[in-house]
Short mmCIF file of C-alpha atoms in Angstrom, two decimals:
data_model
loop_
_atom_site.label_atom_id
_atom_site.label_comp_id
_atom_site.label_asym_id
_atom_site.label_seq_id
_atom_site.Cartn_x
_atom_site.Cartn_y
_atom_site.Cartn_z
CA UNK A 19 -140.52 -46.54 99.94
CA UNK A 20 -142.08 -46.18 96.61
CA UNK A 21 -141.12 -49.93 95.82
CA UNK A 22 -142.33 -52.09 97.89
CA UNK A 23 -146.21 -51.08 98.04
CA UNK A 24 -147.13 -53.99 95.84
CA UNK A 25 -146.64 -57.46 93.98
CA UNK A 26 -144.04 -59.51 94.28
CA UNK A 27 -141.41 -56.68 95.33
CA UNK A 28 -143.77 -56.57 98.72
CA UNK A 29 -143.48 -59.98 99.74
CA UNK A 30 -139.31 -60.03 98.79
CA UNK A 31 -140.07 -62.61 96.48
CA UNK A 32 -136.86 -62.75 94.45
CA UNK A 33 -138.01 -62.79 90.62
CA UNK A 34 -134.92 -65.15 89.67
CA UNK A 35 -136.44 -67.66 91.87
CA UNK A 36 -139.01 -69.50 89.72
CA UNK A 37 -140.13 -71.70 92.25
CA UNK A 38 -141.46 -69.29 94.37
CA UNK A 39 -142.35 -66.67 92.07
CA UNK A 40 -145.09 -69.48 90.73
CA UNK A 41 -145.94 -70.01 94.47
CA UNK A 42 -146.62 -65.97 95.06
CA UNK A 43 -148.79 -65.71 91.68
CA UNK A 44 -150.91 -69.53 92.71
CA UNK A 45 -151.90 -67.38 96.20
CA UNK A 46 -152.29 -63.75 94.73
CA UNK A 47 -154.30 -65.45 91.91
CA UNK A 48 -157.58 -63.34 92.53
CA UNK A 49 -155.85 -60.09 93.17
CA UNK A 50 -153.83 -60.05 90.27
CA UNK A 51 -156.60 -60.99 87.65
CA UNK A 52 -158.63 -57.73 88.58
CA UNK A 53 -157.11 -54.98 86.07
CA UNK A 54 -157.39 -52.34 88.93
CA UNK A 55 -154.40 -54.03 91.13
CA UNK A 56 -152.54 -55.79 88.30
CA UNK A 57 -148.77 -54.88 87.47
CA UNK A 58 -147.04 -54.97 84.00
CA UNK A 59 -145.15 -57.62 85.44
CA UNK A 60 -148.01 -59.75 85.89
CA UNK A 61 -149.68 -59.46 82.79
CA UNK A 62 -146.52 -60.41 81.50
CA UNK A 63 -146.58 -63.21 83.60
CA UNK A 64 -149.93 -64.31 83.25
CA UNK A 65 -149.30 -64.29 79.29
CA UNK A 66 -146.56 -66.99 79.96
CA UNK A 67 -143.78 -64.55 79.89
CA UNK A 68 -141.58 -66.11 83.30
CA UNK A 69 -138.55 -65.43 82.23
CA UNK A 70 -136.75 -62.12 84.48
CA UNK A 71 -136.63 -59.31 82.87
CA UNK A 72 -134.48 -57.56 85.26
CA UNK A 73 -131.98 -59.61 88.06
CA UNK A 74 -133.52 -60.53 91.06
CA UNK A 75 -131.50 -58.86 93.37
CA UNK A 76 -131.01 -55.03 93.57
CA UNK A 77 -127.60 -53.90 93.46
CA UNK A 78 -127.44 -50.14 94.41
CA UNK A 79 -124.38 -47.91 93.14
CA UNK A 80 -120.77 -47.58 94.71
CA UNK A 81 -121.02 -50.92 97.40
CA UNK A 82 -124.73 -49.24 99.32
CA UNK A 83 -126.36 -51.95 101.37
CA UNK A 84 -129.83 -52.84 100.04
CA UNK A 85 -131.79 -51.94 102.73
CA UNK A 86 -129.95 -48.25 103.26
CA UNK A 87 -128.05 -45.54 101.33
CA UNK A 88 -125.22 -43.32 102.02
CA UNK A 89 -125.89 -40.01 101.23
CA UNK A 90 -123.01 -39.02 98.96
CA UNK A 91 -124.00 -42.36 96.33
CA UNK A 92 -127.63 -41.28 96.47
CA UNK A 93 -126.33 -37.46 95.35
CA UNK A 94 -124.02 -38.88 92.76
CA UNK A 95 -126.85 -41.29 91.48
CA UNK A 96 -129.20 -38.01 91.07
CA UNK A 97 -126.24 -36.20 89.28
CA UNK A 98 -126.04 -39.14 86.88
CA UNK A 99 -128.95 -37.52 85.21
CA UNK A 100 -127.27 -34.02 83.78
CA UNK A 101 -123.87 -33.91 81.84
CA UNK A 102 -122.29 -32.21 84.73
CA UNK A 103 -123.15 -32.50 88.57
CA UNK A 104 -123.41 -28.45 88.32
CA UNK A 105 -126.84 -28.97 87.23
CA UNK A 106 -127.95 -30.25 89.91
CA UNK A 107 -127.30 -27.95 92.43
CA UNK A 108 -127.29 -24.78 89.97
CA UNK A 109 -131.69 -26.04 89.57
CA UNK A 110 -131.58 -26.00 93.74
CA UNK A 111 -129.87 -22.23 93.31
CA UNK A 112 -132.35 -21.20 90.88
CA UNK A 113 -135.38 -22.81 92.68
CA UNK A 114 -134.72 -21.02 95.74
CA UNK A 115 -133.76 -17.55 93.70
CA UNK A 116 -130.18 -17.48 94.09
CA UNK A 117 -130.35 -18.16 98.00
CA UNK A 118 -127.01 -20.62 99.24
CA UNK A 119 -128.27 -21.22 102.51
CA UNK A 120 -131.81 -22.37 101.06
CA UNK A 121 -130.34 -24.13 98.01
CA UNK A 122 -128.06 -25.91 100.28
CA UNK A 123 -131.11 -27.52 102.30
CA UNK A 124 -132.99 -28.27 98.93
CA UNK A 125 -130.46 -30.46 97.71
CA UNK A 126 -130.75 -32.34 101.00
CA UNK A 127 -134.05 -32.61 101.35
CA UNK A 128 -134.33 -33.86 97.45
CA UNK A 129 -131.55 -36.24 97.87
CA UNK A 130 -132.84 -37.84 101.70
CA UNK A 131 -136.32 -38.18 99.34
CA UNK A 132 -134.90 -39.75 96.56
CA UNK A 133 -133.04 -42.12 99.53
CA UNK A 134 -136.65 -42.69 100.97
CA UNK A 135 -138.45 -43.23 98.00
CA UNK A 136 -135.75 -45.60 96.39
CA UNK A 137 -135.59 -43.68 93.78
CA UNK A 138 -132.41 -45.95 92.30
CA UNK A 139 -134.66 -49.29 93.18
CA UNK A 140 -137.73 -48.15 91.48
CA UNK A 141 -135.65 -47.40 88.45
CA UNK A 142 -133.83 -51.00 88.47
CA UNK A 143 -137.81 -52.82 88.11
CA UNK A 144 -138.75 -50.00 85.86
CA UNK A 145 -142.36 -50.16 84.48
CA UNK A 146 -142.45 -54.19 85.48
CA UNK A 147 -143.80 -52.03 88.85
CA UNK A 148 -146.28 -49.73 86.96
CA UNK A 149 -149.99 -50.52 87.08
CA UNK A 150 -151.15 -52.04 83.61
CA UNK A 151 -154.03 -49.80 83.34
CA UNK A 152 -151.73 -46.60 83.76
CA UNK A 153 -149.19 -48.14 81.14
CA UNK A 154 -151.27 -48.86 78.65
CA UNK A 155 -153.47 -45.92 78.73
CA UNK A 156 -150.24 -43.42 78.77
CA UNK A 157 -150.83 -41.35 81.94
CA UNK A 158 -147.48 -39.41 80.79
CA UNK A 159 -146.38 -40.00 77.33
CA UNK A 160 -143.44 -38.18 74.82
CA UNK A 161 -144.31 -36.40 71.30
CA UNK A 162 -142.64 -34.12 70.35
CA UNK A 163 -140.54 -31.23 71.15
CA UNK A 164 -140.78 -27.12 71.80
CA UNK A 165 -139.23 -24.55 69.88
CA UNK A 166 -136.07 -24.72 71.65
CA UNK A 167 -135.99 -28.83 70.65
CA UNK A 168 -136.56 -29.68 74.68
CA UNK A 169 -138.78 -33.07 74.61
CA UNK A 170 -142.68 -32.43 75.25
CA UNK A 171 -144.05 -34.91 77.53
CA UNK A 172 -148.30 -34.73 77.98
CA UNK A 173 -150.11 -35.37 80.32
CA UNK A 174 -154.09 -36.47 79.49
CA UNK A 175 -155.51 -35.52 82.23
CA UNK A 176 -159.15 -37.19 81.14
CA UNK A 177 -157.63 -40.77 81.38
CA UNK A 178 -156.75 -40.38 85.18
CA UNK A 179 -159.44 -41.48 86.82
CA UNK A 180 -159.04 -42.46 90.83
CA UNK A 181 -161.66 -45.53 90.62
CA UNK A 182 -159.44 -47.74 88.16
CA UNK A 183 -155.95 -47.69 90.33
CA UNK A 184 -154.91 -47.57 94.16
CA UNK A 185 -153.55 -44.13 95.43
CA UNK A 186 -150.17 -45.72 95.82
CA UNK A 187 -149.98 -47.26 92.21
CA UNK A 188 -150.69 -43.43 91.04
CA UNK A 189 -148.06 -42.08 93.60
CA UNK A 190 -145.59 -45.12 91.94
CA UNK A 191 -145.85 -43.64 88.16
CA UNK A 192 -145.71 -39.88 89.28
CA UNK A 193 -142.02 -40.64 90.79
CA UNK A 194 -141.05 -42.71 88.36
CA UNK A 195 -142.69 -40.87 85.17
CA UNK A 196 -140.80 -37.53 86.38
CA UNK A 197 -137.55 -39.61 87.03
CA UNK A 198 -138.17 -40.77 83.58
CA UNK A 199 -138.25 -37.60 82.21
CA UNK A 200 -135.58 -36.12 83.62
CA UNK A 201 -133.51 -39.23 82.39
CA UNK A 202 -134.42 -38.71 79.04
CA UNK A 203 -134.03 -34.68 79.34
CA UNK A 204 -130.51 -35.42 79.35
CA UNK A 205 -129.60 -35.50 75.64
CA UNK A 206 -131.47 -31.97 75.93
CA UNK A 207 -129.23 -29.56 78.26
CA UNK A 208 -131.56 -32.03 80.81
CA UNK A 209 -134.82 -29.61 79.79
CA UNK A 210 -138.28 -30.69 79.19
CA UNK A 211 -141.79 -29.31 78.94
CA UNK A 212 -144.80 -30.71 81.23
CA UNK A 213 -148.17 -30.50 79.19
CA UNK A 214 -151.03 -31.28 80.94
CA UNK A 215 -154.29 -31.95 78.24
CA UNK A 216 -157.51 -30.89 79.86
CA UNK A 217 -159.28 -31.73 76.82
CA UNK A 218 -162.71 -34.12 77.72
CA UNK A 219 -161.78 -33.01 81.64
CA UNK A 220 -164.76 -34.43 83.59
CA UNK A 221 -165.83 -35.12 87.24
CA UNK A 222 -164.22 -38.32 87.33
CA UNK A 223 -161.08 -37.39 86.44
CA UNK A 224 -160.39 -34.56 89.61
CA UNK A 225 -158.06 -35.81 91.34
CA UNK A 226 -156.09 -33.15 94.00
CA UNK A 227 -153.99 -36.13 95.47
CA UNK A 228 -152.34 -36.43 92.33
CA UNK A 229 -152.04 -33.01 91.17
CA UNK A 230 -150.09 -32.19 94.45
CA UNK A 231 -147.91 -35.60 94.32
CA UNK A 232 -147.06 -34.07 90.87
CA UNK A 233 -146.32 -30.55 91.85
CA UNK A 234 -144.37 -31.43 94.96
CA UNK A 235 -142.21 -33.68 93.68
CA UNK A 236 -141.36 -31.16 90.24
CA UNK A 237 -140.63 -29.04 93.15
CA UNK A 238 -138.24 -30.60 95.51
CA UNK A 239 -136.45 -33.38 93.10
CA UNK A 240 -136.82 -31.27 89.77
CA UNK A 241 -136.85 -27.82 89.94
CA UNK A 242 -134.31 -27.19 86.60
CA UNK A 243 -135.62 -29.69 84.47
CA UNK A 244 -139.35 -28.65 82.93
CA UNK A 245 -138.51 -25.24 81.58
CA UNK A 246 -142.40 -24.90 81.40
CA UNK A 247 -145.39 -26.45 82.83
CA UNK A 248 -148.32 -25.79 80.09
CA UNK A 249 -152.07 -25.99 80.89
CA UNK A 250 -154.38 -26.88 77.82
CA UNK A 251 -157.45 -25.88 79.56
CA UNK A 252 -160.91 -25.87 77.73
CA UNK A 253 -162.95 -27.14 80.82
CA UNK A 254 -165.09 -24.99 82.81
CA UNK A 255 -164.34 -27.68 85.73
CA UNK A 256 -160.63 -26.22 85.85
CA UNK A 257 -161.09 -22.60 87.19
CA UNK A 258 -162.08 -24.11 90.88
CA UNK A 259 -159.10 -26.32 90.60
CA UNK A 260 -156.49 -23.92 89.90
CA UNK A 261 -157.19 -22.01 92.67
CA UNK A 262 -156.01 -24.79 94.58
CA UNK A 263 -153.34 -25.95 92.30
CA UNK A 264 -151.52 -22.10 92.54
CA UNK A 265 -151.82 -22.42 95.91
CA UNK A 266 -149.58 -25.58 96.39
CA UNK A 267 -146.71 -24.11 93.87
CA UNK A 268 -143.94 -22.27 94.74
CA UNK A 269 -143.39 -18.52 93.09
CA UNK A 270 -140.37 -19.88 90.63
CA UNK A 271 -142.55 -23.07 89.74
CA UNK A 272 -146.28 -21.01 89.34
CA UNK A 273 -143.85 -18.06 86.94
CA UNK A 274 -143.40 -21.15 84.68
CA UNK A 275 -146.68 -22.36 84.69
CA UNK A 276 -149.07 -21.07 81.73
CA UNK A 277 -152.21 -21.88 80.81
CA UNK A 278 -153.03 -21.59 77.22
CA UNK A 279 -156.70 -22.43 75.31
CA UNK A 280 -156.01 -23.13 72.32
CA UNK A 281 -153.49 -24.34 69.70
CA UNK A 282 -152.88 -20.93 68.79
CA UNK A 283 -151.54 -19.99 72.22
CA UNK A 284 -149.48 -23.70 72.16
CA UNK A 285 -147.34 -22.41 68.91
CA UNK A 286 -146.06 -19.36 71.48
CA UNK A 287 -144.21 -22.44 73.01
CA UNK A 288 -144.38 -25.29 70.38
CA UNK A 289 -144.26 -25.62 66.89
CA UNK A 290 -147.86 -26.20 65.37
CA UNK A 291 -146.16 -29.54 63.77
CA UNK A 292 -145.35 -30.96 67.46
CA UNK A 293 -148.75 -29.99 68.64
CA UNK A 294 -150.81 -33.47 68.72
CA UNK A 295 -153.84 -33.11 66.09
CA UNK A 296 -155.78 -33.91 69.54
CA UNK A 297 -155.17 -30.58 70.30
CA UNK A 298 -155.42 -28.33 66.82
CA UNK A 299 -151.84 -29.32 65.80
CA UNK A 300 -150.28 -31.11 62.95
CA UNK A 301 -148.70 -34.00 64.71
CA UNK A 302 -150.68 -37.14 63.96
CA UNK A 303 -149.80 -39.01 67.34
CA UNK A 304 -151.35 -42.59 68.45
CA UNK A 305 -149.57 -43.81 71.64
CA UNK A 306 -149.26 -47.99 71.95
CA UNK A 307 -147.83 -49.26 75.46
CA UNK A 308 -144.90 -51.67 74.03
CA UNK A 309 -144.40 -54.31 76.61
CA UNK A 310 -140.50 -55.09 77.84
CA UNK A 311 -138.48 -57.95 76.19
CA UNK A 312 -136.30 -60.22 77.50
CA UNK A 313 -133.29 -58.92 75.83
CA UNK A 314 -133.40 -55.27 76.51
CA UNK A 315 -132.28 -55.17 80.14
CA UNK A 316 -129.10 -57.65 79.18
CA UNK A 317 -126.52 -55.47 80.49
CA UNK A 318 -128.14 -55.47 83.54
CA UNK A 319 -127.41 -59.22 84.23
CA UNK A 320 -123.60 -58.68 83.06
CA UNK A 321 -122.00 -58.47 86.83
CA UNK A 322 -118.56 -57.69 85.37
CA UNK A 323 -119.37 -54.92 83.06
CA UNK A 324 -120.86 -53.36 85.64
CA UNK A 325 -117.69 -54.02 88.01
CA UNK A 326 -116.09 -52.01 85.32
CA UNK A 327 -118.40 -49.05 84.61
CA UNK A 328 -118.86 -48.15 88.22
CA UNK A 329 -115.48 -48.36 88.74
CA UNK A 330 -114.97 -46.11 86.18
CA UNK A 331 -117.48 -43.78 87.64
CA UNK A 332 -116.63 -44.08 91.03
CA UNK A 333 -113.18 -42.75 89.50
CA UNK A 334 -114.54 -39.76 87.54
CA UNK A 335 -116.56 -38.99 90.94
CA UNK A 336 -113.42 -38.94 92.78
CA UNK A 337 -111.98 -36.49 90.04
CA UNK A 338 -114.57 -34.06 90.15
CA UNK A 339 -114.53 -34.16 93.67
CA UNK A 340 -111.12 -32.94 93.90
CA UNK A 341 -111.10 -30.75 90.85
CA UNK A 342 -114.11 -28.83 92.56
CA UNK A 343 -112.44 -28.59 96.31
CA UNK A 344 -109.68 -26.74 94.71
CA UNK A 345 -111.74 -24.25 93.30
CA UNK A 346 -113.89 -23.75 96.12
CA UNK A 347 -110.51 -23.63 97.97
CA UNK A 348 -108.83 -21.40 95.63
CA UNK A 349 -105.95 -23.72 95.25
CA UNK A 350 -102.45 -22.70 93.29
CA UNK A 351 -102.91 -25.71 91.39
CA UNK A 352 -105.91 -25.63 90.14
CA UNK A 353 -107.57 -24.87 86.38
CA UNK A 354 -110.64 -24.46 84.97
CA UNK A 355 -110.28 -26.89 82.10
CA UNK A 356 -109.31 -29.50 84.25
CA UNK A 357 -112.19 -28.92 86.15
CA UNK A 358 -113.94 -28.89 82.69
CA UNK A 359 -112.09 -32.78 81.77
CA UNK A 360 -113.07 -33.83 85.26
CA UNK A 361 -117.14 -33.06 84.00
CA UNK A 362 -116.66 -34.17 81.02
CA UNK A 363 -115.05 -37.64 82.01
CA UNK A 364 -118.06 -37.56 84.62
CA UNK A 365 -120.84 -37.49 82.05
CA UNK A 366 -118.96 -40.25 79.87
CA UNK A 367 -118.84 -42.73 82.77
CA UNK A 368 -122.19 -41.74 83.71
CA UNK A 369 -123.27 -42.94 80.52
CA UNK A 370 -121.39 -46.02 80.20
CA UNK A 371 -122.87 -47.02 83.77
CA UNK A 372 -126.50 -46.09 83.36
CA UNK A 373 -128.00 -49.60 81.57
CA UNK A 374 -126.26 -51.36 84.29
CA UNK A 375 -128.38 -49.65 86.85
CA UNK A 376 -132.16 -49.23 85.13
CA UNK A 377 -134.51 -51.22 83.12
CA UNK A 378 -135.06 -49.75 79.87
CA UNK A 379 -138.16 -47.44 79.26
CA UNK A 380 -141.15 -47.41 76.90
CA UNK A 381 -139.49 -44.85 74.57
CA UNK A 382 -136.52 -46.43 74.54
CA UNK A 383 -138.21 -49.83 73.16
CA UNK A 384 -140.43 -47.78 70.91
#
């Protein structure tokens, strides 16, 4: 698990519990003052902010233990992320070139990850469980979009650097920076653009660990969502790197992977007024971590409205369910357009649910 590597989460310390919250923070007091192993959630905390910002117990989708998941809620949780489950599986078919048998044990294999990683938990905390540092430098930040209006998320590369955070705090933010993404893809045909900024690239900032957490993880829980992976290389430190890098992608992943030099080669893909000025565009661009509120997350603590949105969605689930075994089945009765109201009443309840489930993020505060 993903989740419980650090803080309070590590030690079950419920954060609705003030009592012992105060206890955890009066015996972690040295660890959590040094920068390098301090959480969002404990700056926050430090700063007087004890309120929770999230409940203090987990509750996982359609009835799931906390300690386990059942396959099918963990798959329906992932499919929460496109406007129709299709998309899901359709990114395993195209991943694996059109291959059932192989697209059948990629959707598996990504949904038994997202189950080990808890994927679902780590999205409940939110960035409460992100490393300060990482947060407020912008490891992974949003400006603006390509010329087919997907989001552009970048990457600066220079501000990684392995002696200011723990291996497992950087594994943390990859999951939940790409889960991020993909959540936010959603109002965009669930497309996005990876940009990695190479600009300033030094010594201290090579880091193969997390290049191949990165490229892995695109790979098995996100193969549909970046319609390109763009390179802004201008550091003779790169070539060597690459080498590796290539070797570590698979061929559908590496055909969408360019590297380009310049701004001019960036407007093949995005508009020279989405291009940060960092990197010869027009888009003046300062990113400024914006800490969570109290307020944001208040669905989250409403136990009824959630009662009703998942019931709602464990309804549409059963629809679509049904409306798809018919036309795998080739059944008399069935239709495509009811097929079509089943996805569409899917993707409504899927949207009704989702602040029920996840603390807000950084763009969505912003």
């Amino acid at each position: 698990s993903l989740v419980r590597l650090s803080g309070l989460a590590k030690d079950a310390v419920a954060t609705d519990d003030a009592a012992a919250v105060a206890q955890w923070y009066a015996d972690h007091a040295v660890q959590v003052a040094e920068v390098k192993h301090q959480l969002v959630r404990d700056k926050l905390y430090l700063d007087g902010h004890h309120a929770p910002l999230v409940p203090g117990a987990f509750s996982p989708l359609l009835g799931d233990p906390q300690d386990s998941r059942r396959f099918s809620s963990a798959f329906w949780q992932a499919c929460m992320r496109y406007a129709s489950p299709d998309t899901y599986v359709i990114g395993s078919l195209r991943a694996t070139e059109w291959d059932a048998d192989k697209a059948f044990a990629h959707v598996v294999h990504s949904v038994q990850r997202r189950i080990s990683q808890e994927i679902d938990r780590l999205m409940w905390e939110g960035d409460l469980l992100m490393n300060r540092r990482i947060s407020e430098n912008g490891l992974c930040i949003r400006t603006g979009c390509d010329k087919f209006g997907y989001p552009v998320f970048v990457v600066p590369v220079r501000l990684n650097i392995a002696r200011e955070r723990t291996d497992a705090d950087v594994e943390k933010f990859a999951a939940y920076s790409l889960e991020k993404v993909a959540q936010l893809a959603r109002k965009h045909e669930g497309r996005a653009v990876l940009l990695y900024d190479f600009s300033g690239f030094k010594l201290e900032n090579v880091d193969l660990s997390f290049s191949k957490i990165l490229i892995t993880t695109v790979q098995e829980l996100y193969p549909y969502t970046f319609s390109a992976t763009l390179l802004f290389v201008n550091s003779w430190l790169f070539s060597g790197i690459w080498k590796v890098m290539r070797g570590w992608m698979d061929p559908v992943v590496a055909r969408r992977t360019m590297i380009v030099k310049d701004a001019k080669a960036l407007e093949t893909f995005i508009p020279r007024d989405q291009i940060p000025t960092s990197m010869g565009g027009q888009l003046k661009f300062q990113y400024q971590y914006v800490y969570p509120t109290t307020d944001e997350n208040a669905k989250m603590f409403d136990a009824e409205g959630r009662q009703r949105a998942e019931h709602e969605f464990a309804a549409s689930v059963e629809a679509f369910s049904k409306q798809t075994k018919g036309w795998v089945g080739g059944s008399q009765s069935y239709n495509n357009e009811s097929r079509t109201q089943a996805a569409a009443a899917f993707d409504s309840a899927a949207v009704e649910l989702d602040p029920y489930t996840r603390a807000r993020f950084v763009e969505e505060r912003t």
